[in-house]
Amino acid sequence: MPWHLTISVRRNVDEPLSRQIQNAIKEKIRNGVLLPGVPLPSSRLLARDIGVSRSVVVEAYEQMTAEGYLESVQGSGTRVATRSIAAVAASASLHQPPAPTVRWDLRVGATDVTNFPLQEWLSCYQRATQSLGLDGLNYPPISGIAALRTELASYLGRVRGVRVEPAHTMVTLGFAHGLGLICRTLPTLGIERLGVEDPGSRKQFQFIRDGGMCPVPLPLDAEGIDINALRRSGVRAVLVTAAHQFPTGGTMSLERRHALLRWASDVNGIIVEDDYDTEFWFDQRERPPAIQGSDPGRVIYGGSLSKVLAPGLRVGWLALPDWLFDPVERIRSISDQGSDTITQLAVSEFLRAGLLDRHLRRLRPRYRSRLETVVQAVRRHLPGASVAGSSAGRHVYVELPYHVDEAAIIDGALRRSVLLRGGAHFRLADTAGAATRPALVIGYSAVRPSDINEALARVGAAYAQSGGRRRATRTGSSLARSIGQPLRIPRSAAAP
């Protein structure tokens, strides 16, 4: 292959040309510019590029190969040695220290990308490229191509009750990108603080702060976000996960939804609805519609394909109030130039052909089965604990007896090669001295069903060591009351 390599030599110095070539390549290897395995141009091509005799380059390559900097691979030419000490050291310096090596990772957020519908996606991608045309290779519309915005508006209306026109639907690079746009837009409207649910996502909390707004933690009760605390806070915007609260799994009651909408009307405020995982709804109750459908003029609805397809696609959306669309688009025009057209066309085809619906029908029984396995394992290995919240999503919130040491369980599980988070990890406000119930937050979407029971058996061993089995018969299954209702899993195997 006609590889290129940017180096130069000087003819007005005493140092031989071959030595100059060696020193230049070695420096690039030591500095991490040339990584292990990187192919180099042939001696003939490099000699032509820098204007020297081929024998000069051959001499340099042979010497560096002898010293272990380069290696010659039959049929593949010359490349940076994969086992070079200098190269390995340079490569290692570019990376952060690795995360703890464990056998089971039960943290929330991982996606089982083995479920990705590769053949269907490739078919849609092929049709997208065939229909692209010359205009499709130019810069895309900043808020998304018309075809995808139309399909998204139709899909969200059909499955989530969202009321939005395609003209007010914005394609984003995932929900975090959309939230960042909101956090940069609201201060231009005089709104500089954003209420957030507590417990909630620490990562999102920091993201909001870095985005230019002040996040204000607000407590929850059995029905959802505390409206009285919301009113006392004085904020005029709030971010909620109403259908399946993160991480407790609770579902906001209908009365609390109405109260939240009244608050927004009273303070001329904004509700940001993060609908992050309700595609996976297994509860016997009907899946609650999006709050946005009740007041499209005050609710921003956001979501993405990260949980249902793959986070690597980087496709999300915002359904914006009509009066807010232009301000958000102006803010976006400062920072980026939209998403790539081919992926947008492929996603629009995926939606239009009903392939997302088909994919979700295949996926729901798999995740419901994993959820059932987790609940049974919790009952077996964590006596006295209760699974709270609705039967939905890809994680469970396990409330523990008050006397249990949550941190000791997390540490004990890690020593047994299980990585997971406790409830304290998701508490945003300073609760020092408060009697908060210990909890575990268990993600199961990226764990093989056959591994779930063994992983939770090891968590159970750490639980028992921390005193979790003490008084288990008295605490029983009556714990899941402070946030949401006890988990209900339907007996039917039919996909919702």
PDB file of C-alpha atoms in Angstrom, residues 122-138 145 147-148 341-350 352:
ATOM      1  CA  LEU A 122     -26.883  -3.146   6.869  1.00  0.00           C
ATOM      2  CA  SER A 123     -29.905  -3.454   4.588  1.00  0.00           C
ATOM      3  CA  CYS A 124     -31.178  -0.036   5.703  1.00  0.00           C
ATOM      4  CA  TYR A 125     -27.703   1.452   5.357  1.00  0.00           C
ATOM      5  CA  GLN A 126     -27.405   0.092   1.829  1.00  0.00           C
ATOM      6  CA  ARG A 127     -30.767   1.566   0.847  1.00  0.00           C
ATOM      7  CA  ALA A 128     -29.688   4.861   2.432  1.00  0.00           C
ATOM      8  CA  THR A 129     -26.523   5.053   0.347  1.00  0.00           C
ATOM      9  CA  GLN A 130     -28.395   4.103  -2.817  1.00  0.00           C
ATOM     10  CA  SER A 131     -30.921   6.902  -2.310  1.00  0.00           C
ATOM     11  CA  LEU A 132     -28.364   9.433  -1.123  1.00  0.00           C
ATOM     12  CA  GLY A 133     -27.848  11.537  -4.243  1.00  0.00           C
ATOM     13  CA  LEU A 134     -25.319  14.324  -4.580  1.00  0.00           C
ATOM     14  CA  ASP A 135     -27.153  16.638  -2.162  1.00  0.00           C
ATOM     15  CA  GLY A 136     -26.817  14.023   0.567  1.00  0.00           C
ATOM     16  CA  LEU A 137     -23.051  14.414   0.540  1.00  0.00           C
ATOM     17  CA  ASN A 138     -23.236  18.100   1.421  1.00  0.00           C
ATOM     18  CA  ILE A 145     -32.833  15.618   7.663  1.00  0.00           C
ATOM     19  CA  ALA A 147     -37.057  12.172   6.436  1.00  0.00           C
ATOM     20  CA  LEU A 148     -35.805  11.252   9.912  1.00  0.00           C
ATOM     21  CA  THR A 341     -26.721  12.207   6.615  1.00  0.00           C
ATOM     22  CA  ILE A 342     -26.172   8.538   5.783  1.00  0.00           C
ATOM     23  CA  THR A 343     -26.799   7.358   9.346  1.00  0.00           C
ATOM     24  CA  GLN A 344     -29.894   9.557   9.557  1.00  0.00           C
ATOM     25  CA  LEU A 345     -31.246   8.089   6.320  1.00  0.00           C
ATOM     26  CA  ALA A 346     -30.577   4.564   7.582  1.00  0.00           C
ATOM     27  CA  VAL A 347     -32.374   5.261  10.885  1.00  0.00           C
ATOM     28  CA  SER A 348     -35.348   6.791   9.062  1.00  0.00           C
ATOM     29  CA  GLU A 349     -35.550   3.662   6.889  1.00  0.00           C
ATOM     30  CA  PHE A 350     -35.257   1.479  10.009  1.00  0.00           C
ATOM     31  CA  ARG A 352     -40.272   3.497   8.323  1.00  0.00           C
TER      32      ARG A 352
END
